[in-house]
């Protein structure tokens, strides 16, 4: 693999993969029921041992 082939791959499929990953992360964060899990995770540092 030379530089030009890797760059061509990154310009096309790499960008698509990163965009899909970003959309997936946003969908995961905004899914129903995520707020209660996020609130619970936010309280973990404040729990007494």
mmCIF file of C-alpha atoms in Angstrom:
data_model
loop_
_atom_site.group_PDB
_atom_site.id
_atom_site.type_symbol
_atom_site.label_atom_id
_atom_site.label_comp_id
_atom_site.label_asym_id
_atom_site.label_seq_id
_atom_site.Cartn_x
_atom_site.Cartn_y
_atom_site.Cartn_z
ATOM 1 C CA UNK A 1 0.000 0.000 0.000
ATOM 2 C CA UNK A 2 1.401 3.323 -0.938
ATOM 3 C CA UNK A 3 0.468 6.756 0.322
ATOM 4 C CA UNK A 4 -1.883 7.624 -2.550
ATOM 5 C CA UNK A 5 -3.932 4.458 -2.114
ATOM 6 C CA UNK A 6 -4.242 4.972 1.630
ATOM 7 C CA UNK A 7 -5.234 8.601 1.097
ATOM 8 C CA UNK A 8 -7.875 7.630 -1.458
ATOM 9 C CA UNK A 9 -9.295 5.091 0.999
ATOM 10 C CA UNK A 10 -9.359 7.635 3.830
ATOM 11 C CA UNK A 11 -11.002 10.269 1.644
ATOM 12 C CA UNK A 12 -13.867 7.984 0.705
ATOM 13 C CA UNK A 13 -14.561 5.036 3.008
ATOM 14 C CA UNK A 14 -12.718 6.399 6.026
ATOM 15 C CA UNK A 15 -14.830 9.541 6.033
ATOM 16 C CA UNK A 16 -18.003 7.499 5.685
ATOM 17 C CA UNK A 17 -16.966 5.229 8.559
ATOM 18 C CA UNK A 18 -16.200 8.178 10.840
ATOM 19 C CA UNK A 19 -19.497 9.865 9.956
ATOM 20 C CA UNK A 20 -21.451 6.676 10.716
ATOM 21 C CA UNK A 21 -19.577 6.268 14.000
ATOM 22 C CA UNK A 22 -20.448 9.867 14.953
ATOM 23 C CA UNK A 23 -24.130 9.389 14.113
ATOM 24 C CA UNK A 24 -24.140 6.147 16.082
ATOM 25 C CA UNK A 25 -22.646 7.855 19.144
ATOM 26 C CA UNK A 26 -25.248 10.613 18.989
ATOM 27 C CA UNK A 27 -28.074 8.082 18.589
ATOM 28 C CA UNK A 28 -26.711 6.062 21.525
ATOM 29 C CA UNK A 29 -26.572 9.148 23.748
ATOM 30 C CA UNK A 30 -30.077 10.338 22.805
ATOM 31 C CA UNK A 31 -31.862 6.991 22.931
ATOM 32 C CA UNK A 32 -34.865 6.550 25.248
ATOM 33 C CA UNK A 33 -33.780 5.576 28.731
ATOM 34 C CA UNK A 34 -30.311 7.043 28.404
ATOM 35 C CA UNK A 35 -31.017 9.907 30.779
ATOM 36 C CA UNK A 36 -31.548 7.667 33.796
ATOM 37 C CA UNK A 37 -28.336 5.764 33.078
ATOM 38 C CA UNK A 38 -26.416 9.014 32.601
ATOM 39 C CA UNK A 39 -27.756 10.426 35.856
ATOM 40 C CA UNK A 40 -26.792 7.239 37.679
ATOM 41 C CA UNK A 41 -23.279 7.331 36.201
ATOM 42 C CA UNK A 42 -22.943 10.997 37.149
ATOM 43 C CA UNK A 43 -23.666 10.178 40.790
ATOM 44 C CA UNK A 44 -20.990 7.456 41.038
ATOM 45 C CA UNK A 45 -18.195 9.803 42.242
ATOM 46 C CA UNK A 46 -20.500 11.192 44.951
ATOM 47 C CA UNK A 47 -21.399 7.825 46.474
ATOM 48 C CA UNK A 48 -20.038 7.081 49.929
ATOM 49 C CA UNK A 49 -17.919 3.967 50.216
#
